[in-house]
Amino acid sequence: TKLESPDGKMLWRAWNRTAVTSHTSGDSNFVVGIQPDVISGTAYLRFVDFAKQWSGAKIVDASKAAESPRLLKSAFEVDCIKKAANMTAGAMTAGLNSIKVGVPLCDLQVVILQSMFSAGSEDPSYSPIVRTTDPSGHGGWEVNEKAGAGEMVFLEFAATVMGHHAPAMRTAYIMGPGESSPPVWLLEAEKLIQKVFDEVLPMMVPRARACDIDTAAHKILMSNSHGLVQSSRTGYTVGGTAVNPVGNAGWGDADFSLVGHNVAPLKEGMVFHFIPWFQKYKGPCTGPIGLSDTVMVTASGGQRMSSLPLQVTFLNEDGSKWESSQ
């Protein structure tokens, strides 16, 4: 059972960090359950020292016991995630508006963080991902790496409210010299991702199988005619209060993904980072192409937590918006 107080904070901290305890008989024989993958070695040793006070105490891996209730979000948690989604959207807009030829990618990260913090976000679990040519979309910018003409800029991050994250991806493309219109492969990618949202989100109802959601999304994405790749899952549960060893909340909050081998059914109240995206490995322009959102399972289908437009941002070299009439 998740613990919540009227203001959410104190008992959320307890849920975020506290082990699951189970008394078996008397005060000297009980079990302390921990999540080994989200606590530091120092914290583990403290649990061991704590348990030594009782001869019958045992420490066990209680990851699944903690993850199962975390999958289904309460009204309080949904409210936190929606607030975080609004902060993410605002910071994403600020980041996209700051892209132009020659801007250091580290400067874009600063803009994003400043926007999130000024809106009231807590320290996010991961630094905002700002990438250009690396198709994986993972990691961060390299020293002295700058946005260039004829290249994409990929952004992915999540604002945080009470440890509850709302991640999103967006992609921008800076028009290169002599280009009168965006690349056809990128326009196609944008339309296919939008089609996934239009056709697959309605399928995300209680009792739908995770693998079927993944299959439907991949079928649409892999119909592209330019050799773009989608080699990852379609989504993973987010929004909850899992912690990593440095003590802040992670995006993924339980072992449940929209992936081909997961035949488990969706349940109302699950929240996913829904990620229909591409990886472009062949040049001259390479990199990730992502338009994603935080999505909640409801009786009427997947509900987006953000109103941020699902579109690629096309820019002139000076950062002004490219218009089709140009």
Short mmCIF file of C-alpha atoms in Angstrom, two decimals:
data_model
loop_
_atom_site.label_atom_id
_atom_site.label_comp_id
_atom_site.label_asym_id
_atom_site.label_seq_id
_atom_site.Cartn_x
_atom_site.Cartn_y
_atom_site.Cartn_z
CA THR A 1 0.00 0.00 0.00
CA LYS A 2 1.32 3.43 -0.93
CA LEU A 3 1.36 5.97 1.88
CA GLU A 4 0.10 9.51 1.42
CA SER A 5 -0.57 12.40 3.76
CA PRO A 6 -2.83 15.36 2.87
CA ASP A 7 0.17 17.34 1.63
CA GLY A 8 1.77 14.19 0.24
CA LYS A 9 5.28 15.09 1.15
CA MET A 10 6.34 13.41 4.37
CA LEU A 11 4.78 10.04 3.72
CA TRP A 12 5.81 10.14 0.08
CA ARG A 13 9.37 10.40 1.34
CA ALA A 14 8.68 7.36 3.46
CA TRP A 15 7.35 5.43 0.46
CA ASN A 16 10.25 6.61 -1.62
CA ARG A 17 12.89 5.31 0.74
CA THR A 18 11.42 2.93 3.29
CA ALA A 19 11.83 -0.82 3.16
CA VAL A 20 8.88 -3.16 3.30
CA THR A 21 8.70 -4.84 6.70
CA SER A 22 6.84 -7.98 7.67
CA HIS A 23 6.61 -9.24 11.25
CA THR A 24 6.47 -13.00 11.53
CA SER A 25 6.38 -13.68 15.25
CA GLY A 26 7.23 -11.43 18.14
CA ASP A 27 9.69 -8.57 17.93
CA SER A 28 12.81 -10.62 17.23
CA ASN A 29 11.79 -12.37 14.03
CA PHE A 30 10.91 -10.20 11.07
CA VAL A 31 11.80 -9.51 7.44
CA VAL A 32 13.17 -6.28 6.00
CA GLY A 33 12.50 -6.03 2.28
CA ILE A 34 14.64 -3.71 0.15
CA GLN A 35 14.99 -2.74 -3.52
CA PRO A 36 18.66 -3.51 -4.25
CA ASP A 37 18.71 -1.80 -7.64
CA VAL A 38 17.65 1.61 -6.30
CA ILE A 39 19.70 1.98 -3.12
CA SER A 40 23.38 2.62 -2.63
CA GLY A 41 25.85 0.17 -1.16
CA THR A 42 26.10 2.39 1.91
CA ALA A 43 22.34 2.23 2.44
CA TYR A 44 22.41 -1.55 2.09
CA LEU A 45 25.11 -1.85 4.75
CA ARG A 46 23.03 0.32 7.07
CA PHE A 47 20.09 -2.05 6.63
CA VAL A 48 22.40 -4.95 7.45
CA ASP A 49 23.60 -3.21 10.63
CA PHE A 50 20.01 -2.41 11.55
CA ALA A 51 18.93 -6.04 11.15
CA LYS A 52 21.79 -7.30 13.32
CA GLN A 53 19.97 -5.95 16.36
CA TRP A 54 17.60 -8.93 16.16
CA SER A 55 18.80 -12.49 15.80
CA GLY A 56 15.82 -13.54 13.70
CA ALA A 57 15.80 -10.61 11.27
CA LYS A 58 16.29 -11.25 7.56
CA ILE A 59 16.86 -8.93 4.59
CA VAL A 60 15.21 -9.94 1.33
CA ASP A 61 14.74 -8.52 -2.17
CA ALA A 62 11.26 -6.96 -2.15
CA SER A 63 11.51 -5.23 -5.54
CA LYS A 64 8.37 -6.80 -6.97
CA ALA A 65 6.36 -6.17 -3.80
CA ALA A 66 7.20 -2.47 -4.10
CA GLU A 67 6.81 -2.23 -7.87
CA SER A 68 3.34 -3.77 -8.14
CA PRO A 69 1.42 -1.08 -6.23
CA ARG A 70 3.61 1.59 -7.83
CA LEU A 71 2.24 0.68 -11.27
CA LEU A 72 -1.22 2.03 -10.49
CA LYS A 73 -1.28 5.75 -9.82
CA SER A 74 -3.50 7.37 -7.21
CA ALA A 75 -5.34 10.65 -7.78
CA PHE A 76 -2.61 12.46 -5.86
CA GLU A 77 0.11 10.93 -8.03
CA VAL A 78 -1.76 11.72 -11.25
CA ASP A 79 -2.02 15.33 -10.13
CA CYS A 80 1.74 15.44 -9.52
CA ILE A 81 2.45 13.93 -12.93
CA LYS A 82 0.15 16.41 -14.69
CA LYS A 83 1.90 19.31 -12.98
CA ALA A 84 5.26 17.88 -13.98
CA ALA A 85 4.03 17.45 -17.57
CA ASN A 86 3.16 21.15 -17.76
CA MET A 87 6.65 22.02 -16.51
CA THR A 88 8.20 19.65 -19.04
CA ALA A 89 6.18 21.26 -21.84
CA GLY A 90 7.25 24.75 -20.83
CA ALA A 91 10.91 23.78 -20.63
CA MET A 92 10.68 21.93 -23.96
CA THR A 93 9.31 25.06 -25.62
CA ALA A 94 12.11 27.13 -24.11
CA GLY A 95 14.71 24.66 -25.33
CA LEU A 96 13.31 24.48 -28.86
CA ASN A 97 13.11 28.28 -29.05
CA SER A 98 16.82 28.53 -28.20
CA ILE A 99 18.10 26.31 -31.01
CA LYS A 100 20.07 27.92 -33.83
CA VAL A 101 23.28 27.27 -35.74
CA GLY A 102 26.31 27.50 -33.49
CA VAL A 103 24.54 27.31 -30.13
CA PRO A 104 26.44 25.00 -27.76
CA LEU A 105 24.32 22.02 -26.72
CA CYS A 106 25.34 22.64 -23.11
CA ASP A 107 23.65 26.05 -23.34
CA LEU A 108 20.41 24.37 -24.38
CA GLN A 109 20.63 22.15 -21.33
CA VAL A 110 21.02 25.23 -19.12
CA VAL A 111 17.96 26.87 -20.69
CA ILE A 112 15.89 23.72 -20.09
CA LEU A 113 16.96 23.38 -16.45
CA GLN A 114 16.36 27.07 -15.73
CA SER A 115 12.85 26.83 -17.18
CA MET A 116 12.00 23.70 -15.16
CA PHE A 117 13.34 25.09 -11.89
CA SER A 118 11.66 28.47 -12.31
CA ALA A 119 8.36 26.61 -12.84
CA GLY A 120 8.81 24.75 -9.56
CA SER A 121 10.38 21.46 -10.63
CA GLU A 122 12.52 19.50 -8.22
CA ASP A 123 15.97 18.30 -9.26
CA PRO A 124 15.28 15.79 -12.07
CA SER A 125 16.63 12.27 -11.87
CA TYR A 126 18.61 12.63 -15.08
CA SER A 127 20.18 15.64 -16.75
CA PRO A 128 18.25 16.71 -19.86
CA ILE A 129 19.38 14.73 -22.90
CA VAL A 130 20.51 17.07 -25.70
CA ARG A 131 21.93 15.23 -28.72
CA THR A 132 22.58 15.80 -32.40
CA THR A 133 24.21 13.09 -34.51
CA ASP A 134 24.17 10.07 -32.13
CA PRO A 135 21.19 7.90 -33.20
CA SER A 136 20.90 6.22 -29.79
CA GLY A 137 19.52 9.38 -28.19
CA HIS A 138 21.21 8.42 -24.92
CA GLY A 139 23.77 10.27 -22.86
CA GLY A 140 24.41 13.97 -23.19
CA TRP A 141 26.23 16.56 -25.24
CA GLU A 142 29.95 16.41 -25.84
CA VAL A 143 32.31 19.25 -24.90
CA ASN A 144 32.23 22.02 -27.54
CA GLU A 145 29.42 20.26 -29.44
CA LYS A 146 27.20 22.77 -31.23
CA ALA A 147 24.03 22.71 -33.32
CA GLY A 148 24.71 22.82 -37.04
CA ALA A 149 22.89 23.52 -40.30
CA GLY A 150 21.40 20.44 -41.92
CA GLU A 151 21.31 18.64 -38.56
CA MET A 152 18.73 17.55 -36.02
CA VAL A 153 18.69 18.44 -32.33
CA PHE A 154 17.04 15.88 -30.07
CA LEU A 155 15.72 16.78 -26.60
CA GLU A 156 14.47 14.40 -23.91
CA PHE A 157 13.91 15.15 -20.24
CA ALA A 158 11.34 15.22 -17.43
CA ALA A 159 10.37 17.79 -14.84
CA THR A 160 9.65 16.47 -11.36
CA VAL A 161 6.92 17.15 -8.78
CA MET A 162 7.13 15.28 -5.48
CA GLY A 163 9.40 12.74 -7.15
CA HIS A 164 6.91 12.12 -9.97
CA HIS A 165 8.30 12.56 -13.47
CA ALA A 166 6.65 13.37 -16.81
CA PRO A 167 9.18 12.75 -19.61
CA ALA A 168 8.92 13.84 -23.23
CA MET A 169 10.99 13.84 -26.43
CA ARG A 170 11.02 16.44 -29.19
CA THR A 171 13.14 16.96 -32.29
CA ALA A 172 14.20 20.06 -34.21
CA TYR A 173 15.82 20.31 -37.63
CA ILE A 174 17.91 23.28 -38.80
CA MET A 175 17.56 23.87 -42.53
CA GLY A 176 20.82 23.53 -44.40
CA PRO A 177 22.23 25.81 -47.11
CA GLY A 178 20.16 25.60 -50.27
CA GLU A 179 17.34 23.59 -48.69
CA SER A 180 13.95 24.91 -49.76
CA SER A 181 11.99 22.32 -47.78
CA PRO A 182 12.63 19.82 -44.98
CA PRO A 183 14.00 16.38 -45.89
CA VAL A 184 11.31 13.99 -47.10
CA TRP A 185 12.50 11.27 -44.71
CA LEU A 186 11.96 13.56 -41.74
CA LEU A 187 8.52 14.66 -42.90
CA GLU A 188 7.57 11.00 -43.30
CA ALA A 189 8.95 10.15 -39.85
CA GLU A 190 6.88 12.95 -38.30
CA LYS A 191 3.69 11.72 -39.95
CA LEU A 192 4.28 8.09 -38.93
CA ILE A 193 4.90 9.01 -35.29
CA GLN A 194 1.73 11.10 -35.30
CA LYS A 195 -0.11 8.14 -36.82
CA VAL A 196 1.08 5.92 -33.96
CA PHE A 197 -0.40 8.35 -31.44
CA ASP A 198 -3.66 8.57 -33.41
CA GLU A 199 -4.12 4.81 -33.90
CA VAL A 200 -2.39 3.15 -30.96
CA LEU A 201 -3.37 5.35 -28.01
CA PRO A 202 -7.05 4.32 -28.38
CA MET A 203 -5.87 0.71 -27.95
CA MET A 204 -4.38 1.46 -24.51
CA VAL A 205 -7.37 0.39 -22.45
CA PRO A 206 -7.54 -1.93 -19.44
CA ARG A 207 -6.92 -5.59 -20.35
CA ALA A 208 -5.13 -4.76 -23.63
CA ARG A 209 -1.86 -6.70 -23.83
CA ALA A 210 1.39 -4.77 -23.69
CA CYS A 211 2.85 -6.81 -26.56
CA ASP A 212 -0.09 -5.94 -28.83
CA ILE A 213 0.47 -2.21 -28.24
CA ASP A 214 4.13 -2.64 -29.14
CA THR A 215 3.33 -4.67 -32.27
CA ALA A 216 0.83 -2.12 -33.56
CA ALA A 217 3.24 0.78 -33.03
CA HIS A 218 6.18 -1.00 -34.66
CA LYS A 219 4.09 -1.99 -37.69
CA ILE A 220 3.33 1.67 -38.37
CA LEU A 221 6.85 2.91 -37.75
CA MET A 222 8.55 0.24 -39.83
CA SER A 223 6.39 1.09 -42.84
CA ASN A 224 8.75 4.02 -43.46
CA SER A 225 10.42 4.07 -46.86
CA HIS A 226 13.79 5.56 -45.88
CA GLY A 227 15.46 2.85 -43.82
CA LEU A 228 14.74 4.41 -40.43
CA VAL A 229 15.01 2.01 -37.49
CA GLN A 230 12.98 1.52 -34.32
CA SER A 231 14.96 -0.97 -32.27
CA SER A 232 13.56 -0.28 -28.80
CA ARG A 233 10.36 -0.80 -26.83
CA THR A 234 7.32 1.43 -27.42
CA GLY A 235 7.00 2.55 -23.81
CA TYR A 236 7.77 1.93 -20.16
CA THR A 237 6.02 2.80 -16.92
CA VAL A 238 6.98 6.13 -15.37
CA GLY A 239 5.77 8.70 -12.92
CA GLY A 240 6.33 6.90 -9.64
CA THR A 241 8.79 7.25 -6.84
CA ALA A 242 11.54 4.74 -7.49
CA VAL A 243 14.89 6.05 -6.34
CA ASN A 244 18.38 5.66 -7.71
CA PRO A 245 21.51 5.45 -5.54
CA VAL A 246 21.91 9.24 -5.32
CA GLY A 247 18.46 9.49 -3.81
CA ASN A 248 16.22 11.09 -6.43
CA ALA A 249 13.40 9.58 -8.43
CA GLY A 250 13.96 7.70 -11.67
CA TRP A 251 11.77 7.85 -14.74
CA GLY A 252 11.06 4.13 -14.88
CA ASP A 253 9.22 3.07 -11.75
CA ALA A 254 8.55 -0.63 -12.27
CA ASP A 255 9.46 -3.53 -14.50
CA PHE A 256 6.63 -3.17 -17.04
CA SER A 257 7.22 -2.20 -20.67
CA LEU A 258 5.28 -2.00 -23.90
CA VAL A 259 7.47 -4.59 -25.56
CA GLY A 260 6.97 -7.72 -27.66
CA HIS A 261 7.66 -10.30 -24.94
CA ASN A 262 5.32 -8.77 -22.33
CA VAL A 263 1.94 -10.49 -22.57
CA ALA A 264 0.64 -8.90 -19.35
CA PRO A 265 -2.51 -6.77 -19.56
CA LEU A 266 -2.64 -3.03 -19.04
CA LYS A 267 -4.57 -1.72 -16.04
CA GLU A 268 -6.39 1.55 -15.57
CA GLY A 269 -4.14 4.05 -13.85
CA MET A 270 -0.88 2.85 -15.36
CA VAL A 271 1.29 5.67 -16.69
CA PHE A 272 3.82 5.22 -19.49
CA HIS A 273 6.46 7.17 -21.31
CA PHE A 274 5.09 6.45 -24.77
CA ILE A 275 8.03 6.60 -27.18
CA PRO A 276 7.33 5.99 -30.89
CA TRP A 277 10.68 7.21 -32.19
CA PHE A 278 13.29 6.46 -34.85
CA GLN A 279 17.03 6.04 -35.05
CA LYS A 280 18.64 7.27 -38.30
CA TYR A 281 22.04 5.68 -38.85
CA LYS A 282 22.75 6.56 -42.47
CA GLY A 283 24.00 10.03 -43.40
CA PRO A 284 24.49 12.67 -44.34
CA CYS A 285 22.21 13.56 -41.42
CA THR A 286 22.08 11.03 -38.56
CA GLY A 287 20.51 11.03 -35.13
CA PRO A 288 17.37 10.24 -33.13
CA ILE A 289 13.91 11.41 -34.20
CA GLY A 290 11.54 11.48 -31.26
CA LEU A 291 8.10 12.86 -30.42
CA SER A 292 6.93 11.30 -27.16
CA ASP A 293 4.63 11.97 -24.25
CA THR A 294 3.62 10.74 -20.81
CA VAL A 295 0.41 8.73 -21.28
CA MET A 296 -2.07 7.27 -18.77
CA VAL A 297 -4.23 4.18 -19.37
CA THR A 298 -7.94 4.97 -19.05
CA ALA A 299 -11.17 3.17 -19.91
CA SER A 300 -11.39 5.21 -23.12
CA GLY A 301 -7.76 4.73 -24.18
CA GLY A 302 -4.39 6.32 -23.59
CA GLN A 303 -4.61 9.88 -22.31
CA ARG A 304 -1.75 12.28 -23.01
CA MET A 305 -0.64 14.25 -19.96
CA SER A 306 0.65 17.17 -22.04
CA SER A 307 -0.81 19.42 -24.72
CA LEU A 308 2.59 20.08 -26.30
CA PRO A 309 2.20 19.71 -30.11
CA LEU A 310 3.41 16.41 -31.53
CA GLN A 311 5.49 17.89 -34.34
CA VAL A 312 9.05 18.36 -35.50
CA THR A 313 10.30 21.94 -35.18
CA PHE A 314 11.83 23.21 -38.43
CA LEU A 315 14.19 26.15 -38.08
CA ASN A 316 16.20 28.52 -40.21
CA GLU A 317 19.89 28.87 -39.41
CA ASP A 318 19.25 31.94 -37.22
CA GLY A 319 16.72 30.03 -35.11
CA SER A 320 13.60 31.56 -36.62
CA LYS A 321 10.81 29.18 -37.52
CA TRP A 322 10.89 27.86 -41.06
CA GLU A 323 7.59 28.34 -42.86
CA SER A 324 6.47 26.35 -45.89
CA SER A 325 5.84 29.55 -47.86
CA GLN A 326 9.52 30.57 -47.70
#
